[in-house]
Amino acid sequence: RRWHARDGRQIWATQRLGNPIRTLDIAPNDERIACSTVEDGIVHVLSMHDGTAQFQLRGHGALVPVVRFVQDGLRLLTAGSSESDPKHGTVLLWDLAQKIARTKLSLANVIVSADVNQDGSLLVTVEAGQHHAHLWSLPDLKDRGAIAHHEGPVHHVRFAPNGMSLLTASEDGSVRIHDVTDQLLTRFSIGSPV
C-alpha cells in the first residue's frame, strides 16, 4: 500500500503478491518499487504511481533479503539464497531495461546484506554468520578481501554517499564506518545487537 505522508490517506493498494513482503526499495526517480516476498525468491517490480505489476525477476531461492535500486535506478541489486542450493548465496545485479542479470556472484553462504557504491565500481556483501563484510570490484568481481571486522555476525552493510566508505552494523552491538581500504574511521556502540 502507498500512503500519503501528510494526511495518512491510502493512495493505492496492490493486489496480493502471494506471500508476505520481506523487503522493498523505491527507485530514485520515484517511478518504481521493487520488493521481495517471503519464501518464493521472486522480486516484484511495481509502478510507484498506482501499484500495478510491471515485471518479476527470478534468480534466487526462497530468501531475498536484499532488494536495492543502484546506479540512479538503472540497475537493481538483489541478494539472498541461491536458486540451485538454498544454503548458498547469490548476488545479482540486474539491468532493468533488459530485465536480465548482468552480474552474478555465487558464495558459500546465504547473503544477508549487500550494496553497490554510487559509481558502480564496488560491491560489498555480508554472508550469514560472518563477522565481516567482503568487498568486490565491479564489473569484474575481483575479490578485494574482507573488510570491517566485528566481534559478532554482521547484519547490515551500506555504502556512504561518497562511495568510498561504508557502514556496518553487527550483532555485537556496534556500528562501524570504514573506508574501502579497511581503515576504521569511527565506531560506536548502541548497546544491543543491530
JSON list of C-alpha atoms in Angstrom, two decimals:
[
{"chain": "A", "resi": 1, "resn": "ARG", "atom": "CA", "xyz": [0.00, 0.00, 0.00]},
{"chain": "A", "resi": 2, "resn": "ARG", "atom": "CA", "xyz": [1.07, 3.54, -0.62]},
{"chain": "A", "resi": 3, "resn": "TRP", "atom": "CA", "xyz": [0.08, 6.15, 1.92]},
{"chain": "A", "resi": 4, "resn": "HIS", "atom": "CA", "xyz": [0.07, 9.93, 1.80]},
{"chain": "A", "resi": 5, "resn": "ALA", "atom": "CA", "xyz": [2.63, 11.08, 4.39]},
{"chain": "A", "resi": 6, "resn": "ARG", "atom": "CA", "xyz": [0.86, 14.29, 5.33]},
{"chain": "A", "resi": 7, "resn": "ASP", "atom": "CA", "xyz": [-2.73, 13.18, 5.88]},
{"chain": "A", "resi": 8, "resn": "GLY", "atom": "CA", "xyz": [-2.39, 9.40, 6.24]},
{"chain": "A", "resi": 9, "resn": "ARG", "atom": "CA", "xyz": [-4.83, 8.51, 3.49]},
{"chain": "A", "resi": 10, "resn": "GLN", "atom": "CA", "xyz": [-4.23, 5.45, 1.34]},
{"chain": "A", "resi": 11, "resn": "ILE", "atom": "CA", "xyz": [-3.26, 6.32, -2.24]},
{"chain": "A", "resi": 12, "resn": "TRP", "atom": "CA", "xyz": [-3.37, 2.77, -3.65]},
{"chain": "A", "resi": 13, "resn": "ALA", "atom": "CA", "xyz": [-3.06, -0.89, -2.67]},
{"chain": "A", "resi": 14, "resn": "THR", "atom": "CA", "xyz": [-1.50, -3.63, -4.78]},
{"chain": "A", "resi": 15, "resn": "GLN", "atom": "CA", "xyz": [-3.08, -6.95, -5.49]},
{"chain": "A", "resi": 16, "resn": "ARG", "atom": "CA", "xyz": [-1.85, -9.59, -3.09]},
{"chain": "A", "resi": 17, "resn": "LEU", "atom": "CA", "xyz": [1.59, -10.81, -4.21]},
{"chain": "A", "resi": 18, "resn": "GLY", "atom": "CA", "xyz": [1.18, -14.31, -2.74]},
{"chain": "A", "resi": 19, "resn": "ASN", "atom": "CA", "xyz": [3.48, -14.24, 0.28]},
{"chain": "A", "resi": 20, "resn": "PRO", "atom": "CA", "xyz": [4.24, -11.55, 2.85]},
{"chain": "A", "resi": 21, "resn": "ILE", "atom": "CA", "xyz": [6.66, -8.89, 1.64]},
{"chain": "A", "resi": 22, "resn": "ARG", "atom": "CA", "xyz": [10.16, -9.25, 3.09]},
{"chain": "A", "resi": 23, "resn": "THR", "atom": "CA", "xyz": [11.91, -6.12, 1.84]},
{"chain": "A", "resi": 24, "resn": "LEU", "atom": "CA", "xyz": [11.36, -3.23, -0.57]},
{"chain": "A", "resi": 25, "resn": "ASP", "atom": "CA", "xyz": [13.03, -0.22, -2.13]},
{"chain": "A", "resi": 26, "resn": "ILE", "atom": "CA", "xyz": [11.91, 2.81, -4.13]},
{"chain": "A", "resi": 27, "resn": "ALA", "atom": "CA", "xyz": [13.73, 3.89, -7.29]},
{"chain": "A", "resi": 28, "resn": "PRO", "atom": "CA", "xyz": [15.47, 7.27, -7.00]},
{"chain": "A", "resi": 29, "resn": "ASN", "atom": "CA", "xyz": [13.16, 8.73, -9.68]},
{"chain": "A", "resi": 30, "resn": "ASP", "atom": "CA", "xyz": [10.05, 7.63, -7.71]},
{"chain": "A", "resi": 31, "resn": "GLU", "atom": "CA", "xyz": [8.82, 5.64, -10.74]},
{"chain": "A", "resi": 32, "resn": "ARG", "atom": "CA", "xyz": [9.17, 2.07, -9.41]},
{"chain": "A", "resi": 33, "resn": "ILE", "atom": "CA", "xyz": [9.06, -0.06, -6.31]},
{"chain": "A", "resi": 34, "resn": "ALA", "atom": "CA", "xyz": [10.91, -3.36, -6.05]},
{"chain": "A", "resi": 35, "resn": "CYS", "atom": "CA", "xyz": [10.06, -5.88, -3.34]},
{"chain": "A", "resi": 36, "resn": "SER", "atom": "CA", "xyz": [10.74, -9.49, -2.47]},
{"chain": "A", "resi": 37, "resn": "THR", "atom": "CA", "xyz": [8.28, -11.83, -0.86]},
{"chain": "A", "resi": 38, "resn": "VAL", "atom": "CA", "xyz": [8.95, -14.41, 1.82]},
{"chain": "A", "resi": 39, "resn": "GLU", "atom": "CA", "xyz": [9.75, -17.97, 0.74]},
{"chain": "A", "resi": 40, "resn": "ASP", "atom": "CA", "xyz": [9.38, -17.77, -3.06]},
{"chain": "A", "resi": 41, "resn": "GLY", "atom": "CA", "xyz": [12.52, -15.91, -4.20]},
{"chain": "A", "resi": 42, "resn": "ILE", "atom": "CA", "xyz": [10.57, -13.66, -6.56]},
{"chain": "A", "resi": 43, "resn": "VAL", "atom": "CA", "xyz": [11.38, -9.97, -6.89]},
{"chain": "A", "resi": 44, "resn": "HIS", "atom": "CA", "xyz": [8.35, -7.92, -7.96]},
{"chain": "A", "resi": 45, "resn": "VAL", "atom": "CA", "xyz": [8.76, -4.58, -9.74]},
{"chain": "A", "resi": 46, "resn": "LEU", "atom": "CA", "xyz": [5.70, -2.33, -9.43]},
{"chain": "A", "resi": 47, "resn": "SER", "atom": "CA", "xyz": [4.66, 1.12, -10.59]},
{"chain": "A", "resi": 48, "resn": "MET", "atom": "CA", "xyz": [5.08, 3.69, -7.84]},
{"chain": "A", "resi": 49, "resn": "HIS", "atom": "CA", "xyz": [2.12, 5.64, -9.24]},
{"chain": "A", "resi": 50, "resn": "ASP", "atom": "CA", "xyz": [-0.60, 3.01, -8.99]},
{"chain": "A", "resi": 51, "resn": "GLY", "atom": "CA", "xyz": [0.97, -0.22, -7.72]},
{"chain": "A", "resi": 52, "resn": "THR", "atom": "CA", "xyz": [0.45, -2.20, -10.92]},
{"chain": "A", "resi": 53, "resn": "ALA", "atom": "CA", "xyz": [2.87, -5.05, -11.55]},
{"chain": "A", "resi": 54, "resn": "GLN", "atom": "CA", "xyz": [5.45, -4.23, -14.22]},
{"chain": "A", "resi": 55, "resn": "PHE", "atom": "CA", "xyz": [7.51, -7.45, -14.18]},
{"chain": "A", "resi": 56, "resn": "GLN", "atom": "CA", "xyz": [9.08, -10.13, -11.97]},
{"chain": "A", "resi": 57, "resn": "LEU", "atom": "CA", "xyz": [12.72, -11.15, -11.62]},
{"chain": "A", "resi": 58, "resn": "ARG", "atom": "CA", "xyz": [13.67, -14.71, -10.76]},
{"chain": "A", "resi": 59, "resn": "GLY", "atom": "CA", "xyz": [17.15, -15.86, -9.88]},
{"chain": "A", "resi": 60, "resn": "HIS", "atom": "CA", "xyz": [17.16, -16.71, -6.19]},
{"chain": "A", "resi": 61, "resn": "GLY", "atom": "CA", "xyz": [15.97, -19.50, -3.94]},
{"chain": "A", "resi": 62, "resn": "ALA", "atom": "CA", "xyz": [13.46, -18.84, -1.18]},
{"chain": "A", "resi": 63, "resn": "LEU", "atom": "CA", "xyz": [15.28, -15.98, 0.58]},
{"chain": "A", "resi": 64, "resn": "VAL", "atom": "CA", "xyz": [15.89, -12.50, -0.93]},
{"chain": "A", "resi": 65, "resn": "PRO", "atom": "CA", "xyz": [16.66, -10.08, 1.94]},
{"chain": "A", "resi": 66, "resn": "VAL", "atom": "CA", "xyz": [18.36, -7.52, -0.34]},
{"chain": "A", "resi": 67, "resn": "VAL", "atom": "CA", "xyz": [16.44, -5.55, -2.97]},
{"chain": "A", "resi": 68, "resn": "ARG", "atom": "CA", "xyz": [18.08, -2.22, -3.75]},
{"chain": "A", "resi": 69, "resn": "PHE", "atom": "CA", "xyz": [17.98, 0.19, -6.67]},
{"chain": "A", "resi": 70, "resn": "VAL", "atom": "CA", "xyz": [21.52, 1.26, -7.57]},
{"chain": "A", "resi": 71, "resn": "GLN", "atom": "CA", "xyz": [23.23, 3.48, -10.14]},
{"chain": "A", "resi": 72, "resn": "ASP", "atom": "CA", "xyz": [20.38, 6.01, -10.27]},
{"chain": "A", "resi": 73, "resn": "GLY", "atom": "CA", "xyz": [17.76, 3.27, -10.55]},
{"chain": "A", "resi": 74, "resn": "LEU", "atom": "CA", "xyz": [19.05, 1.82, -13.81]},
{"chain": "A", "resi": 75, "resn": "ARG", "atom": "CA", "xyz": [20.07, -1.39, -12.07]},
{"chain": "A", "resi": 76, "resn": "LEU", "atom": "CA", "xyz": [18.64, -3.45, -9.25]},
{"chain": "A", "resi": 77, "resn": "LEU", "atom": "CA", "xyz": [20.81, -5.30, -6.74]},
{"chain": "A", "resi": 78, "resn": "THR", "atom": "CA", "xyz": [19.25, -8.46, -5.31]},
{"chain": "A", "resi": 79, "resn": "ALA", "atom": "CA", "xyz": [20.93, -10.87, -2.93]},
{"chain": "A", "resi": 80, "resn": "GLY", "atom": "CA", "xyz": [19.97, -13.88, -0.86]},
{"chain": "A", "resi": 81, "resn": "SER", "atom": "CA", "xyz": [19.91, -17.62, -1.31]},
{"chain": "A", "resi": 82, "resn": "SER", "atom": "CA", "xyz": [20.97, -19.47, -4.42]},
{"chain": "A", "resi": 83, "resn": "GLU", "atom": "CA", "xyz": [18.31, -20.76, -6.80]},
{"chain": "A", "resi": 84, "resn": "SER", "atom": "CA", "xyz": [20.07, -24.13, -7.06]},
{"chain": "A", "resi": 85, "resn": "ASP", "atom": "CA", "xyz": [21.02, -24.59, -3.37]},
{"chain": "A", "resi": 86, "resn": "PRO", "atom": "CA", "xyz": [19.24, -22.62, -0.61]},
{"chain": "A", "resi": 87, "resn": "LYS", "atom": "CA", "xyz": [22.26, -22.99, 1.73]},
{"chain": "A", "resi": 88, "resn": "HIS", "atom": "CA", "xyz": [24.46, -20.99, -0.67]},
{"chain": "A", "resi": 89, "resn": "GLY", "atom": "CA", "xyz": [24.24, -17.35, -1.63]},
{"chain": "A", "resi": 90, "resn": "THR", "atom": "CA", "xyz": [23.78, -15.41, -4.84]},
{"chain": "A", "resi": 91, "resn": "VAL", "atom": "CA", "xyz": [24.17, -11.73, -5.64]},
{"chain": "A", "resi": 92, "resn": "LEU", "atom": "CA", "xyz": [22.61, -10.48, -8.88]},
{"chain": "A", "resi": 93, "resn": "LEU", "atom": "CA", "xyz": [22.93, -7.07, -10.48]},
{"chain": "A", "resi": 94, "resn": "TRP", "atom": "CA", "xyz": [20.01, -6.63, -12.89]},
{"chain": "A", "resi": 95, "resn": "ASP", "atom": "CA", "xyz": [19.81, -4.44, -15.97]},
{"chain": "A", "resi": 96, "resn": "LEU", "atom": "CA", "xyz": [16.23, -3.22, -15.59]},
{"chain": "A", "resi": 97, "resn": "ALA", "atom": "CA", "xyz": [15.84, -2.10, -19.20]},
{"chain": "A", "resi": 98, "resn": "GLN", "atom": "CA", "xyz": [16.67, -5.60, -20.45]},
{"chain": "A", "resi": 99, "resn": "LYS", "atom": "CA", "xyz": [15.34, -7.44, -17.36]},
{"chain": "A", "resi": 100, "resn": "ILE", "atom": "CA", "xyz": [18.43, -9.66, -17.20]},
{"chain": "A", "resi": 101, "resn": "ALA", "atom": "CA", "xyz": [21.13, -10.23, -14.60]},
{"chain": "A", "resi": 102, "resn": "ARG", "atom": "CA", "xyz": [24.35, -8.69, -15.95]},
{"chain": "A", "resi": 103, "resn": "THR", "atom": "CA", "xyz": [26.43, -9.69, -12.93]},
{"chain": "A", "resi": 104, "resn": "LYS", "atom": "CA", "xyz": [26.21, -12.86, -10.84]},
{"chain": "A", "resi": 105, "resn": "LEU", "atom": "CA", "xyz": [28.29, -13.71, -7.79]},
{"chain": "A", "resi": 106, "resn": "SER", "atom": "CA", "xyz": [27.89, -17.10, -6.08]},
{"chain": "A", "resi": 107, "resn": "LEU", "atom": "CA", "xyz": [29.06, -17.52, -2.49]},
{"chain": "A", "resi": 108, "resn": "ALA", "atom": "CA", "xyz": [29.21, -20.32, 0.08]},
{"chain": "A", "resi": 109, "resn": "ASN", "atom": "CA", "xyz": [26.56, -18.88, 2.42]},
{"chain": "A", "resi": 110, "resn": "VAL", "atom": "CA", "xyz": [23.27, -17.02, 2.08]},
{"chain": "A", "resi": 111, "resn": "ILE", "atom": "CA", "xyz": [23.74, -13.27, 1.63]},
{"chain": "A", "resi": 112, "resn": "VAL", "atom": "CA", "xyz": [22.10, -11.18, 4.38]},
{"chain": "A", "resi": 113, "resn": "SER", "atom": "CA", "xyz": [23.18, -7.72, 3.20]},
{"chain": "A", "resi": 114, "resn": "ALA", "atom": "CA", "xyz": [24.82, -6.12, 0.16]},
{"chain": "A", "resi": 115, "resn": "ASP", "atom": "CA", "xyz": [25.26, -2.76, -1.54]},
{"chain": "A", "resi": 116, "resn": "VAL", "atom": "CA", "xyz": [26.87, -1.16, -4.60]},
{"chain": "A", "resi": 117, "resn": "ASN", "atom": "CA", "xyz": [28.62, 2.21, -4.39]},
{"chain": "A", "resi": 118, "resn": "GLN", "atom": "CA", "xyz": [27.30, 5.24, -6.27]},
{"chain": "A", "resi": 119, "resn": "ASP", "atom": "CA", "xyz": [29.53, 4.95, -9.34]},
{"chain": "A", "resi": 120, "resn": "GLY", "atom": "CA", "xyz": [29.00, 1.18, -9.63]},
{"chain": "A", "resi": 121, "resn": "SER", "atom": "CA", "xyz": [32.67, 0.27, -9.19]},
{"chain": "A", "resi": 122, "resn": "LEU", "atom": "CA", "xyz": [32.40, -1.62, -5.87]},
{"chain": "A", "resi": 123, "resn": "LEU", "atom": "CA", "xyz": [30.13, -4.28, -4.38]},
{"chain": "A", "resi": 124, "resn": "VAL", "atom": "CA", "xyz": [30.06, -5.14, -0.69]},
{"chain": "A", "resi": 125, "resn": "THR", "atom": "CA", "xyz": [28.46, -8.33, 0.66]},
{"chain": "A", "resi": 126, "resn": "VAL", "atom": "CA", "xyz": [27.76, -9.94, 4.01]},
{"chain": "A", "resi": 127, "resn": "GLU", "atom": "CA", "xyz": [27.24, -13.70, 4.26]},
{"chain": "A", "resi": 128, "resn": "ALA", "atom": "CA", "xyz": [25.14, -15.23, 7.05]},
{"chain": "A", "resi": 129, "resn": "GLY", "atom": "CA", "xyz": [27.15, -15.74, 10.23]},
{"chain": "A", "resi": 130, "resn": "GLN", "atom": "CA", "xyz": [30.22, -13.81, 9.03]},
{"chain": "A", "resi": 131, "resn": "HIS", "atom": "CA", "xyz": [31.89, -11.31, 11.37]},
{"chain": "A", "resi": 132, "resn": "HIS", "atom": "CA", "xyz": [32.93, -9.05, 8.48]},
{"chain": "A", "resi": 133, "resn": "ALA", "atom": "CA", "xyz": [31.84, -7.69, 5.13]},
{"chain": "A", "resi": 134, "resn": "HIS", "atom": "CA", "xyz": [33.53, -8.55, 1.84]},
{"chain": "A", "resi": 135, "resn": "LEU", "atom": "CA", "xyz": [34.50, -6.13, -0.92]},
{"chain": "A", "resi": 136, "resn": "TRP", "atom": "CA", "xyz": [34.46, -6.85, -4.68]},
{"chain": "A", "resi": 137, "resn": "SER", "atom": "CA", "xyz": [35.30, -4.68, -7.67]},
{"chain": "A", "resi": 138, "resn": "LEU", "atom": "CA", "xyz": [32.77, -4.30, -10.46]},
{"chain": "A", "resi": 139, "resn": "PRO", "atom": "CA", "xyz": [32.18, -5.32, -13.17]},
{"chain": "A", "resi": 140, "resn": "ASP", "atom": "CA", "xyz": [34.96, -7.95, -12.99]},
{"chain": "A", "resi": 141, "resn": "LEU", "atom": "CA", "xyz": [34.05, -9.25, -9.47]},
{"chain": "A", "resi": 142, "resn": "LYS", "atom": "CA", "xyz": [37.70, -9.16, -8.42]},
{"chain": "A", "resi": 143, "resn": "ASP", "atom": "CA", "xyz": [37.97, -10.15, -4.75]},
{"chain": "A", "resi": 144, "resn": "ARG", "atom": "CA", "xyz": [39.15, -7.12, -2.75]},
{"chain": "A", "resi": 145, "resn": "GLY", "atom": "CA", "xyz": [39.04, -9.02, 0.56]},
{"chain": "A", "resi": 146, "resn": "ALA", "atom": "CA", "xyz": [37.36, -8.98, 3.95]},
{"chain": "A", "resi": 147, "resn": "ILE", "atom": "CA", "xyz": [36.61, -5.58, 5.47]},
{"chain": "A", "resi": 148, "resn": "ALA", "atom": "CA", "xyz": [35.04, -4.14, 8.63]},
{"chain": "A", "resi": 149, "resn": "HIS", "atom": "CA", "xyz": [35.71, -6.92, 11.14]},
{"chain": "A", "resi": 150, "resn": "HIS", "atom": "CA", "xyz": [33.35, -7.21, 14.15]},
{"chain": "A", "resi": 151, "resn": "GLU", "atom": "CA", "xyz": [33.18, -9.43, 17.23]},
{"chain": "A", "resi": 152, "resn": "GLY", "atom": "CA", "xyz": [29.76, -10.80, 16.20]},
{"chain": "A", "resi": 153, "resn": "PRO", "atom": "CA", "xyz": [27.91, -11.54, 12.95]},
{"chain": "A", "resi": 154, "resn": "VAL", "atom": "CA", "xyz": [27.37, -8.54, 10.69]},
{"chain": "A", "resi": 155, "resn": "HIS", "atom": "CA", "xyz": [23.73, -7.98, 9.71]},
{"chain": "A", "resi": 156, "resn": "HIS", "atom": "CA", "xyz": [23.81, -4.76, 7.67]},
{"chain": "A", "resi": 157, "resn": "VAL", "atom": "CA", "xyz": [26.17, -3.01, 5.29]},
{"chain": "A", "resi": 158, "resn": "ARG", "atom": "CA", "xyz": [25.71, 0.19, 3.29]},
{"chain": "A", "resi": 159, "resn": "PHE", "atom": "CA", "xyz": [27.99, 2.47, 1.27]},
{"chain": "A", "resi": 160, "resn": "ALA", "atom": "CA", "xyz": [28.11, 6.12, 2.27]},
{"chain": "A", "resi": 161, "resn": "PRO", "atom": "CA", "xyz": [27.03, 8.56, -0.46]},
{"chain": "A", "resi": 162, "resn": "ASN", "atom": "CA", "xyz": [30.72, 9.28, -1.22]},
{"chain": "A", "resi": 163, "resn": "GLY", "atom": "CA", "xyz": [31.11, 5.64, -2.33]},
{"chain": "A", "resi": 164, "resn": "MET", "atom": "CA", "xyz": [34.49, 5.34, -0.63]},
{"chain": "A", "resi": 165, "resn": "SER", "atom": "CA", "xyz": [33.41, 4.46, 2.90]},
{"chain": "A", "resi": 166, "resn": "LEU", "atom": "CA", "xyz": [30.88, 2.01, 4.26]},
{"chain": "A", "resi": 167, "resn": "LEU", "atom": "CA", "xyz": [28.86, 1.43, 7.39]},
{"chain": "A", "resi": 168, "resn": "THR", "atom": "CA", "xyz": [28.40, -1.98, 9.04]},
{"chain": "A", "resi": 169, "resn": "ALA", "atom": "CA", "xyz": [26.13, -2.98, 11.91]},
{"chain": "A", "resi": 170, "resn": "SER", "atom": "CA", "xyz": [26.63, -6.13, 13.92]},
{"chain": "A", "resi": 171, "resn": "GLU", "atom": "CA", "xyz": [25.13, -8.42, 16.49]},
{"chain": "A", "resi": 172, "resn": "ASP", "atom": "CA", "xyz": [27.99, -7.29, 18.76]},
{"chain": "A", "resi": 173, "resn": "GLY", "atom": "CA", "xyz": [26.05, -4.03, 19.22]},
{"chain": "A", "resi": 174, "resn": "SER", "atom": "CA", "xyz": [28.50, -1.87, 17.29]},
{"chain": "A", "resi": 175, "resn": "VAL", "atom": "CA", "xyz": [28.23, 0.25, 14.18]},
{"chain": "A", "resi": 176, "resn": "ARG", "atom": "CA", "xyz": [31.47, 0.91, 12.31]},
{"chain": "A", "resi": 177, "resn": "ILE", "atom": "CA", "xyz": [32.45, 3.16, 9.45]},
{"chain": "A", "resi": 178, "resn": "HIS", "atom": "CA", "xyz": [35.45, 2.05, 7.37]},
{"chain": "A", "resi": 179, "resn": "ASP", "atom": "CA", "xyz": [36.95, 3.40, 4.22]},
{"chain": "A", "resi": 180, "resn": "VAL", "atom": "CA", "xyz": [37.34, 0.96, 1.33]},
{"chain": "A", "resi": 181, "resn": "THR", "atom": "CA", "xyz": [40.97, 0.27, 2.32]},
{"chain": "A", "resi": 182, "resn": "ASP", "atom": "CA", "xyz": [39.58, -1.11, 5.64]},
{"chain": "A", "resi": 183, "resn": "GLN", "atom": "CA", "xyz": [40.77, 1.82, 7.75]},
{"chain": "A", "resi": 184, "resn": "LEU", "atom": "CA", "xyz": [38.39, 2.26, 10.69]},
{"chain": "A", "resi": 185, "resn": "LEU", "atom": "CA", "xyz": [37.07, 5.83, 10.59]},
{"chain": "A", "resi": 186, "resn": "THR", "atom": "CA", "xyz": [34.70, 5.63, 13.55]},
{"chain": "A", "resi": 187, "resn": "ARG", "atom": "CA", "xyz": [32.99, 3.12, 15.79]},
{"chain": "A", "resi": 188, "resn": "PHE", "atom": "CA", "xyz": [30.14, 3.46, 18.23]},
{"chain": "A", "resi": 189, "resn": "SER", "atom": "CA", "xyz": [28.05, 1.11, 20.28]},
{"chain": "A", "resi": 190, "resn": "ILE", "atom": "CA", "xyz": [24.33, 1.25, 20.75]},
{"chain": "A", "resi": 191, "resn": "GLY", "atom": "CA", "xyz": [24.41, -1.38, 23.48]},
{"chain": "A", "resi": 192, "resn": "SER", "atom": "CA", "xyz": [22.28, -4.06, 21.85]},
{"chain": "A", "resi": 193, "resn": "PRO", "atom": "CA", "xyz": [22.52, -6.17, 18.68]},
{"chain": "A", "resi": 194, "resn": "VAL", "atom": "CA", "xyz": [21.91, -4.31, 15.45]}
]
